[in-house]
């Protein structure tokens, strides 16, 4: 009966912690901060949401994580109920509330084999499951990603069409492995998941598995600890279509690379399909064994690029349509015009707009759009730190962050150090002294000198100017 004694606020705070660890800061802030816990009775947690729209959005997008967290915090059988503030059309009256149950019931089927969702469920070892049937392996795919809602443009044409062919004949095309690479938020995960989902429709007997490299690595580390190394390999070797997301994260993980190499070879030799994504082309992936890298290049590598204006409009229109809302052309064009880095940020802007409009009960017009976008840009500016800038610059030049803080006077290091100082001055509010101290205790005159040198080189050196532009983009993309 301990859970009965648990206070609703306490329970909700525990849930919030899980959300914070598993959602982007923006989603968390937009959708979870405005929620108030009301009561916890008989394992039913009632939460108050500011509008019907909020309720629907949460039901549509976050109900799984809500339910899982609730079960973890309150215990099995925990239920969720919403208390929705309803706008009263009679002006002057206080809004009233209605209680609504969650529309989705607990979908856990007894037969499905779940891979561990590290943070939420605590299945110690997913591999030894007596009588496990191959077809019961949970693919870990999200059904919302499909080809229909993946908008085609110049930016992704090759990747999309190759992906589509693979979905018809997995393992039987020349595109094996199939590697999709490109910057963050450009649709790699969406596309590989769409391929996985389509294969499940076209080939019901094929076992598809989607896994993120980080999760794969953690599972392997766990397996080594628990002496279940062989179970780990056996599990992966039964898969017909293995989708591994963000393989650049294998960098410096020698042991995981080795095991992945072994699994890769087994699957490939047996005509199984392998699909990979990376944030850069295989030739630029650092600190991954050459034998593995050369295999990444065996099949087809296709990139996804930043969508052009027309494609951004199409993506927004599609999203708006599927959410069942309407927005004026003016607003759509304003968003598409002002956010040109990646698709994730486009979606983020749209979601913030919806949330703002719902919270303040305002129409979405150009003014609101301008206001929301200003906040987005402001948030971004606030979040950039000197550490972050150092990381982006050092990644770009492929050097260790420690070296820019060291005394080294090697030319390329000095240059990276000066560029990082220049951006620190440009993007943060830190004082020159403070910036200097982040670079191994240098004084303010060194920082001034660095900024001058960078400015001079931008004016005179084309390659240098290109590098600075590129770095600036990377610093900005990652902070929205
Ligand atoms: P990545 O894995 O490359 O970082 P994601 O696949 O997570 O990017 O995409 C970020 C968001 O943008 C997702 O919500 C995805 O659905 C959306 N998205 C990206 N590209 C497209 C596209 N071409 N059409 C529709 N939505 C897209
Ligand atoms: Mg991704």
Coordinates of C-alpha atoms and ligand atoms in Angstrom, one line a residue:
X1 CA 0.0 0.0 0.0
X2 CA 3.0 2.3 -0.1
X3 CA 1.9 3.9 -3.3
X4 CA -1.3 4.9 -1.7
X5 CA 0.7 7.0 0.7
X6 CA 2.6 8.7 -2.0
X7 CA 1.6 12.3 -2.5
X8 CA 0.5 13.3 -6.0
X9 CA 3.2 16.0 -6.2
X10 CA 5.9 13.7 -5.1
X11 CA 4.8 11.2 -7.8
X12 CA 4.6 13.8 -10.4
X13 CA 8.0 15.2 -9.6
X14 CA 9.4 11.7 -10.1
X15 CA 7.7 11.4 -13.4
X16 CA 9.0 14.9 -14.4
X17 CA 12.5 13.7 -13.8
X18 CA 12.0 10.8 -16.2
X19 CA 10.5 13.1 -18.8
X20 CA 13.3 15.5 -18.5
X21 CA 15.8 12.7 -19.1
X22 CA 14.0 11.4 -22.1
X23 CA 12.6 14.4 -23.9
X24 CA 14.2 17.4 -25.6
X25 CA 14.3 20.5 -23.3
X26 CA 11.9 22.2 -25.7
X27 CA 9.3 19.5 -25.6
X28 CA 9.6 19.2 -21.8
X29 CA 9.2 23.0 -21.3
X30 CA 6.4 23.3 -23.8
X31 CA 4.2 20.3 -22.8
X32 CA 5.2 19.2 -19.3
X33 CA 5.9 22.4 -17.4
X34 CA 2.4 23.7 -17.7
X35 CA 0.9 20.6 -16.2
X36 CA -0.3 20.6 -12.6
X37 CA -0.8 17.3 -10.6
X38 CA -4.1 17.3 -8.8
X39 CA -4.5 14.1 -6.9
X40 CA -3.4 10.5 -6.6
X41 CA -6.1 8.1 -5.5
X42 CA -6.3 4.3 -6.0
X43 CA -3.3 4.5 -8.3
X44 CA -5.1 7.0 -10.5
X45 CA -3.1 10.1 -11.0
X46 CA -5.1 13.2 -12.1
X47 CA -3.2 15.9 -13.9
X48 CA -4.5 19.2 -15.0
X49 CA -3.8 20.5 -18.5
X50 CA -4.5 24.0 -19.7
X51 CA -6.7 23.2 -22.7
X52 CA -8.4 20.5 -24.8
X53 CA -5.7 21.0 -27.4
X54 CA -3.0 20.2 -24.8
X55 CA -4.9 17.1 -23.8
X56 CA -5.1 15.9 -27.4
X57 CA -1.5 16.7 -28.1
X58 CA -0.3 14.8 -25.1
X59 CA -2.5 11.9 -25.8
X60 CA -1.2 11.7 -29.3
X61 CA 2.5 12.2 -28.7
X62 CA 3.4 11.5 -25.1
X63 CA 1.0 9.0 -23.8
X64 CA 3.5 6.1 -23.9
X65 CA 6.1 7.8 -21.9
X66 CA 3.5 9.1 -19.5
X67 CA 2.1 5.6 -18.9
X68 CA 5.5 4.0 -18.6
X69 CA 6.7 6.6 -16.1
X70 CA 3.6 6.4 -14.1
X71 CA 3.8 2.6 -13.9
X72 CA 7.4 2.9 -12.8
X73 CA 6.6 5.6 -10.1
X74 CA 3.2 4.5 -8.8
X75 CA 3.5 0.8 -9.6
X76 CA 1.7 -1.7 -11.9
X77 CA -1.9 -0.8 -12.7
X78 CA -1.3 2.9 -12.4
X79 CA -3.8 5.0 -14.4
X80 CA -3.8 8.5 -15.7
X81 CA -6.7 10.9 -15.7
X82 CA -6.8 14.4 -17.1
X83 CA -8.5 17.4 -15.7
X84 CA -8.9 19.7 -18.7
X85 CA -9.5 23.4 -18.4
X86 CA -12.2 24.2 -20.8
X87 CA -12.6 27.7 -22.2
X88 CA -15.9 29.2 -21.4
X89 CA -17.5 30.9 -24.3
X90 CA -19.5 33.2 -22.0
X91 CA -17.1 36.0 -21.4
X92 CA -16.5 36.9 -17.8
X93 CA -17.1 33.4 -16.5
X94 CA -14.3 31.4 -15.0
X95 CA -13.2 28.5 -17.1
X96 CA -14.4 25.2 -15.9
X97 CA -12.8 21.8 -16.0
X98 CA -13.8 18.4 -17.2
X99 CA -12.2 15.1 -16.3
X100 CA -11.1 12.8 -19.2
X101 CA -9.6 9.4 -19.0
X102 CA -6.6 8.5 -21.2
X103 CA -7.9 7.1 -24.4
X104 CA -5.1 4.6 -24.9
X105 CA -5.0 1.6 -22.7
X106 CA -1.9 -0.3 -21.6
X107 CA -0.7 -2.0 -24.8
X108 CA 1.9 -4.3 -23.3
X109 CA 1.2 -7.7 -24.8
X110 CA 2.5 -10.7 -23.0
X111 CA 4.2 -12.2 -26.0
X112 CA 6.2 -9.3 -27.2
X113 CA 9.9 -9.3 -26.4
X114 CA 10.9 -5.9 -25.4
X115 CA 14.5 -4.7 -25.7
X116 CA 15.4 -2.7 -22.7
X117 CA 14.3 0.9 -22.7
X118 CA 17.2 1.8 -20.4
X119 CA 15.8 4.6 -18.4
X120 CA 12.2 3.5 -18.1
X121 CA 12.0 -0.2 -17.8
X122 CA 14.6 -2.3 -16.0
X123 CA 14.8 -5.6 -17.8
X124 CA 18.2 -6.8 -16.8
X125 CA 18.9 -9.1 -19.7
X126 CA 16.7 -9.0 -22.8
X127 CA 18.5 -11.9 -24.5
X128 CA 17.8 -14.9 -22.4
X129 CA 14.1 -15.3 -22.8
X130 CA 13.0 -19.0 -22.6
X131 CA 11.2 -20.1 -25.7
X132 CA 11.8 -16.8 -27.4
X133 CA 10.3 -16.8 -30.9
X134 CA 12.0 -14.8 -33.5
X135 CA 8.9 -13.2 -34.8
X136 CA 8.1 -11.9 -31.3
X137 CA 11.1 -9.6 -31.3
X138 CA 9.9 -6.1 -30.9
X139 CA 11.2 -4.0 -33.7
X140 CA 11.5 -0.8 -31.7
X141 CA 10.1 1.1 -34.6
X142 CA 7.7 4.0 -34.2
X143 CA 4.7 3.7 -36.4
X144 CA 4.5 7.5 -36.9
X145 CA 7.5 7.4 -39.3
X146 CA 6.5 6.3 -42.8
X147 CA 7.2 7.1 -46.4
X148 CA 3.9 9.0 -46.8
X149 CA 4.9 11.6 -44.3
X150 CA 8.5 11.8 -45.4
X151 CA 8.5 14.7 -47.9
X152 CA 10.7 14.2 -50.9
X153 CA 12.9 17.0 -52.1
X154 CA 16.2 17.5 -53.9
X155 CA 17.8 17.2 -50.5
X156 CA 16.8 13.6 -49.9
X157 CA 15.8 12.2 -53.3
X158 CA 18.5 9.5 -53.7
X159 CA 18.3 8.4 -50.1
X160 CA 14.5 8.1 -50.2
X161 CA 14.3 6.2 -53.5
X162 CA 17.1 3.8 -52.5
X163 CA 15.3 3.3 -49.2
X164 CA 12.1 2.6 -51.0
X165 CA 13.7 -0.1 -53.2
X166 CA 15.2 -1.7 -50.1
X167 CA 11.8 -1.8 -48.5
X168 CA 10.6 -3.9 -51.5
X169 CA 13.5 -6.3 -51.5
X170 CA 15.5 -6.2 -48.3
X171 CA 18.9 -7.9 -48.6
X172 CA 18.4 -8.4 -52.4
X173 CA 19.5 -5.0 -53.8
X174 CA 23.0 -3.8 -54.3
X175 CA 22.4 -1.3 -51.5
X176 CA 23.7 -3.4 -48.7
X177 CA 24.7 -2.0 -46.3
X178 CA 22.7 1.1 -47.0
X179 CA 24.2 4.2 -45.2
X180 CA 22.3 7.5 -44.9
X181 CA 24.4 10.3 -43.7
X182 CA 23.9 14.0 -43.0
X183 CA 23.6 16.7 -40.3
X184 CA 21.3 16.6 -37.3
X185 CA 17.5 17.0 -37.8
X186 CA 17.6 16.2 -41.5
X187 CA 15.4 13.1 -41.4
X188 CA 17.8 10.2 -41.1
X189 CA 16.0 8.5 -38.3
X190 CA 12.7 9.2 -39.9
X191 CA 13.8 7.6 -43.2
X192 CA 15.4 4.5 -41.7
X193 CA 12.4 3.9 -39.5
X194 CA 10.1 4.4 -42.5
X195 CA 12.1 1.7 -44.3
X196 CA 11.7 -0.6 -41.3
X197 CA 8.0 -0.1 -41.1
X198 CA 7.5 -0.6 -44.8
X199 CA 9.5 -3.8 -44.7
X200 CA 7.2 -5.1 -41.9
X201 CA 4.2 -4.4 -44.1
X202 CA 5.7 -5.9 -47.3
X203 CA 7.5 -8.9 -45.6
X204 CA 5.6 -10.1 -42.6
X205 CA 8.1 -12.9 -41.9
X206 CA 11.1 -10.7 -41.7
X207 CA 12.5 -9.7 -38.4
X208 CA 13.3 -6.1 -38.3
X209 CA 15.2 -4.4 -35.5
X210 CA 16.0 -0.7 -35.0
X211 CA 18.6 0.2 -32.5
X212 CA 20.5 3.3 -31.7
X213 CA 24.3 2.9 -31.5
X214 CA 24.4 4.3 -27.9
X215 CA 21.9 1.7 -26.8
X216 CA 23.7 -1.1 -28.6
X217 CA 26.9 -0.1 -26.9
X218 CA 25.2 -0.1 -23.5
X219 CA 23.6 -3.4 -24.0
X220 CA 27.0 -4.9 -25.0
X221 CA 28.7 -3.5 -21.9
X222 CA 25.9 -5.0 -19.8
X223 CA 26.2 -8.3 -21.6
X224 CA 29.9 -8.4 -20.9
X225 CA 29.3 -7.6 -17.2
X226 CA 26.7 -10.3 -16.9
X227 CA 28.7 -12.9 -18.9
X228 CA 25.9 -13.0 -21.5
X229 CA 28.2 -12.0 -24.4
X230 CA 27.1 -15.1 -26.5
X231 CA 23.4 -14.4 -26.0
X232 CA 24.0 -10.9 -27.2
X233 CA 25.6 -12.1 -30.4
X234 CA 23.0 -14.8 -30.9
X235 CA 20.2 -12.3 -30.5
X236 CA 21.6 -9.9 -33.1
X237 CA 22.4 -12.7 -35.5
X238 CA 18.8 -13.7 -35.9
X239 CA 17.8 -10.4 -37.3
X240 CA 16.8 -10.1 -41.0
X241 CA 16.9 -6.3 -41.2
X242 CA 19.2 -4.6 -38.8
X243 CA 18.9 -0.8 -38.6
X244 CA 21.6 0.9 -36.6
X245 CA 21.2 4.6 -36.1
X246 CA 24.1 7.1 -35.6
X247 CA 27.0 4.7 -36.1
X248 CA 29.5 7.6 -35.8
X249 CA 29.0 7.0 -32.1
X250 CA 31.0 3.9 -32.4
X251 CA 34.0 6.1 -32.5
X252 CA 36.7 5.1 -29.9
X253 CA 34.5 2.2 -28.7
X254 CA 36.9 -0.5 -29.8
X255 CA 35.2 -3.5 -28.1
X256 CA 31.8 -2.5 -29.4
X257 CA 33.2 -2.1 -32.9
X258 CA 34.6 -5.6 -32.7
X259 CA 31.4 -7.2 -31.8
X260 CA 29.5 -5.1 -34.4
X261 CA 32.0 -6.2 -37.0
X262 CA 31.3 -9.8 -36.2
X263 CA 27.5 -9.3 -36.3
X264 CA 27.8 -7.3 -39.5
X265 CA 29.7 -10.0 -41.2
X266 CA 27.4 -12.7 -40.2
X267 CA 24.3 -10.9 -41.3
X268 CA 25.8 -9.6 -44.6
X269 CA 27.1 -13.1 -45.5
X270 CA 23.7 -14.5 -45.0
X271 CA 22.0 -11.9 -47.2
X272 CA 20.4 -9.9 -44.4
X273 CA 19.8 -6.2 -44.9
X274 CA 21.9 -3.7 -42.9
X275 CA 20.8 -0.1 -42.7
X276 CA 23.0 2.5 -41.0
X277 CA 23.0 6.3 -40.4
X278 CA 25.8 8.6 -39.5
X279 CA 26.2 12.3 -39.1
X280 CA 29.0 12.3 -41.7
X281 CA 30.2 10.3 -44.7
X282 CA 32.0 7.0 -43.9
X283 CA 35.3 8.4 -45.0
X284 CA 35.1 11.1 -42.3
X285 CA 34.1 8.9 -39.4
X286 CA 37.0 9.1 -37.0
X287 CA 38.4 6.4 -34.7
X288 CA 36.5 3.5 -36.1
X289 CA 38.4 0.5 -37.3
X290 CA 39.3 0.6 -41.0
X291 CA 37.9 -2.9 -41.6
X292 CA 34.5 -1.8 -40.4
X293 CA 34.6 1.5 -42.2
X294 CA 35.5 -0.2 -45.5
X295 CA 32.4 -2.4 -45.0
X296 CA 30.2 0.7 -44.5
X297 CA 31.2 1.7 -48.0
X298 CA 30.4 -1.6 -49.6
X299 CA 26.8 -0.9 -50.5
X300 CA 25.3 2.6 -51.1
X301 CA 25.9 5.7 -49.1
X302 CA 23.4 8.5 -49.7
X303 CA 23.3 11.9 -48.0
X304 CA 20.4 14.0 -46.8
X305 CA 20.9 17.7 -47.0
X306 CA 19.2 20.8 -45.8
X307 CA 15.8 21.2 -47.5
X308 CA 15.3 24.2 -49.8
X309 CA 12.6 26.7 -49.3
X310 CA 9.9 24.9 -51.4
X311 CA 10.6 21.6 -49.5
X312 CA 10.4 23.4 -46.1
X313 CA 7.0 24.7 -47.1
X314 CA 5.9 21.3 -48.1
X315 CA 7.1 19.7 -44.9
X316 CA 5.3 22.3 -42.8
X317 CA 2.1 22.0 -44.8
X318 CA 2.1 18.3 -44.4
X319 CA 2.7 18.6 -40.7
X320 CA -0.1 21.1 -40.3
X321 CA -2.5 19.0 -42.3
X322 CA -1.7 15.9 -40.3
X323 CA -2.3 17.8 -37.0
X324 CA -5.7 18.9 -38.3
X325 CA -5.0 22.6 -38.0
X326 CA -4.9 25.5 -40.4
X327 CA -2.4 28.2 -40.7
X328 CA -2.2 31.1 -43.1
X329 CA 0.2 30.9 -46.0
X330 CA 1.8 34.0 -44.7
X331 CA 2.7 32.3 -41.4
X332 CA 4.0 29.2 -43.1
X333 CA 6.2 31.2 -45.3
X334 CA 7.5 33.2 -42.5
X335 CA 8.6 30.1 -40.6
X336 CA 10.1 28.5 -43.6
X337 CA 11.9 31.6 -44.5
X338 CA 13.4 32.2 -41.1
X339 CA 14.4 28.7 -40.1
X340 CA 16.6 27.2 -42.8
X341 CA 18.9 24.8 -40.9
X342 CA 17.0 21.6 -40.4
X343 CA 13.6 20.0 -40.2
X344 CA 13.6 19.4 -36.5
X345 CA 13.8 23.2 -35.8
X346 CA 10.9 23.8 -38.3
X347 CA 8.8 21.3 -36.3
X348 CA 9.9 22.9 -33.1
X349 CA 8.7 26.3 -34.2
X350 CA 5.4 24.9 -35.3
X351 CA 4.9 23.1 -32.0
X352 CA 5.8 26.2 -29.9
X353 CA 3.3 28.2 -32.0
X354 CA 0.5 25.8 -31.4
X355 CA 1.3 25.6 -27.7
X356 CA 1.5 29.4 -27.3
X357 CA -1.7 29.9 -29.2
X358 CA -3.4 27.3 -27.0
X359 CA -2.0 28.6 -23.7
X360 CA -2.9 32.2 -24.4
X361 CA -6.0 31.5 -26.4
X362 CA -4.7 33.5 -29.3
X363 CA -5.1 33.0 -33.0
X364 CA -2.0 32.0 -34.8
X365 CA -1.2 35.1 -36.9
X366 CA 2.0 36.6 -38.1
X367 CA 2.5 38.6 -35.0
X368 CA 2.4 35.5 -32.8
X369 CA 4.7 33.7 -35.2
X370 CA 7.2 36.5 -34.9
X371 CA 7.0 36.5 -31.2
X372 CA 7.5 32.8 -30.9
X373 CA 10.4 32.7 -33.3
X374 CA 12.1 35.6 -31.4
X375 CA 11.9 33.4 -28.3
X376 CA 13.3 30.5 -30.1
X377 CA 16.3 32.5 -31.3
X378 CA 16.8 34.1 -27.9
X379 CA 16.7 30.7 -26.1
X380 CA 19.3 29.5 -28.6
X381 CA 21.6 32.4 -27.8
X382 CA 21.3 31.9 -24.1
X383 CA 22.3 28.2 -24.3
X384 CA 25.6 28.5 -26.1
X385 CA 28.4 28.0 -23.8
X386 CA 32.2 28.3 -24.2
X387 CA 32.5 24.5 -23.6
X388 CA 30.1 23.8 -26.3
X389 CA 31.9 26.1 -28.8
X390 CA 35.2 24.4 -28.0
X391 CA 33.7 21.1 -28.6
X392 CA 32.2 22.0 -32.0
X393 CA 35.4 23.7 -33.2
X394 CA 37.6 20.8 -32.0
X395 CA 35.3 18.2 -33.5
X396 CA 35.5 20.1 -36.8
X397 CA 39.3 20.1 -36.8
X398 CA 39.4 16.7 -35.3
X399 CA 41.5 17.6 -32.4
X400 CA 41.1 17.0 -28.6
X401 CA 39.5 19.8 -26.6
X402 CA 42.3 19.6 -24.2
X403 CA 44.8 20.7 -26.8
X404 CA 43.2 24.1 -27.2
X405 CA 43.6 24.6 -23.5
X406 CA 47.2 23.5 -23.5
X407 CA 50.3 25.5 -24.2
X408 CA 50.8 24.0 -27.7
X409 CA 51.8 26.5 -30.3
X410 CA 51.3 24.1 -33.2
X411 CA 49.8 26.1 -36.1
X412 CA 46.5 24.2 -36.5
X413 CA 45.9 24.1 -32.8
X414 CA 46.6 27.8 -32.5
X415 CA 44.1 28.5 -35.3
X416 CA 41.4 26.3 -33.7
X417 CA 42.0 28.0 -30.4
X418 CA 41.7 31.5 -32.0
X419 CA 38.5 30.6 -33.8
X420 CA 36.9 29.1 -30.6
X421 CA 37.9 32.3 -28.8
X422 CA 36.4 34.4 -31.5
X423 CA 33.0 32.5 -31.3
X424 CA 33.1 32.6 -27.5
X425 CA 33.3 36.4 -27.8
X426 CA 30.6 36.5 -30.5
X427 CA 28.1 34.1 -29.0
X428 CA 28.4 34.3 -25.3
X429 CA 28.3 37.1 -22.8
X430 CA 31.5 36.0 -21.1
X431 CA 34.1 38.7 -20.4
X432 CA 37.5 38.5 -22.2
X433 CA 39.1 37.5 -18.9
X434 CA 36.6 34.7 -18.5
X435 CA 37.1 33.5 -22.1
X436 CA 40.8 33.5 -21.5
X437 CA 40.5 31.4 -18.4
X438 CA 38.5 28.8 -20.4
X439 CA 41.5 28.3 -22.6
X440 CA 44.1 27.3 -20.1
X441 CA 44.3 30.6 -18.2
X442 CA 45.2 32.9 -21.0
X443 CA 44.8 36.7 -20.5
X444 CA 42.4 39.1 -22.1
X445 CA 44.9 40.5 -24.6
X446 CA 45.4 37.0 -26.1
X447 CA 41.6 36.9 -26.7
X448 CA 41.6 40.3 -28.3
X449 CA 44.5 39.3 -30.5
X450 CA 42.7 36.1 -31.5
X451 CA 39.5 38.0 -32.5
X452 CA 41.6 40.4 -34.6
X453 CA 43.5 37.6 -36.3
X454 CA 40.2 35.8 -37.1
X455 CA 38.6 38.9 -38.5
X456 CA 41.6 39.6 -40.7
X457 CA 41.7 36.0 -42.0
X458 CA 37.9 36.1 -42.7
X459 CA 38.6 39.1 -45.0
X460 CA 41.6 37.6 -46.8
X461 CA 41.4 33.9 -46.8
X462 CA 38.6 32.1 -48.7
X463 CA 39.1 28.7 -47.2
X464 CA 39.2 30.1 -43.7
X465 CA 36.1 32.1 -44.3
X466 CA 34.3 28.9 -45.4
X467 CA 35.5 27.1 -42.3
X468 CA 34.2 29.9 -40.1
X469 CA 30.8 30.0 -41.9
X470 CA 30.5 26.2 -41.5
X471 CA 31.4 26.3 -37.8
X472 CA 28.9 29.1 -37.2
X473 CA 26.2 27.0 -38.8
X474 CA 27.1 24.0 -36.6
X475 CA 27.1 26.1 -33.4
X476 CA 23.7 27.5 -34.3
X477 CA 22.0 24.3 -35.4
X478 CA 22.8 22.4 -32.2
X479 CA 21.4 25.0 -29.9
X480 CA 17.9 25.4 -31.2
Ligands
LIG1 P1 18.0 13.0 -37.8 O1 17.9 11.6 -37.4 O2 18.6 13.2 -39.2 O3 18.7 13.9 -36.8 P2 15.1 13.0 -37.7 O4 14.8 11.9 -38.6 O5 15.0 12.8 -36.2 O6 16.5 13.6 -38.0 O7 14.2 14.2 -38.1 C1 13.9 15.3 -37.3 C2 12.4 15.6 -37.4 O8 12.1 16.2 -38.7 C3 11.5 14.4 -37.3 O9 10.4 14.8 -36.6 C4 11.1 14.0 -38.7 O10 9.9 13.4 -38.8 C5 11.2 15.4 -39.4 N1 11.6 15.3 -40.8 C6 12.8 15.3 -41.3 N2 12.9 15.2 -42.6 C7 11.6 15.2 -43.0 C8 11.0 15.1 -44.3 N3 11.7 15.0 -45.4 N4 9.6 15.1 -44.3 C9 8.9 15.2 -43.2 N5 9.4 15.2 -42.0 C10 10.8 15.2 -41.9
LIG2 MG1 18.5 10.7 -35.7

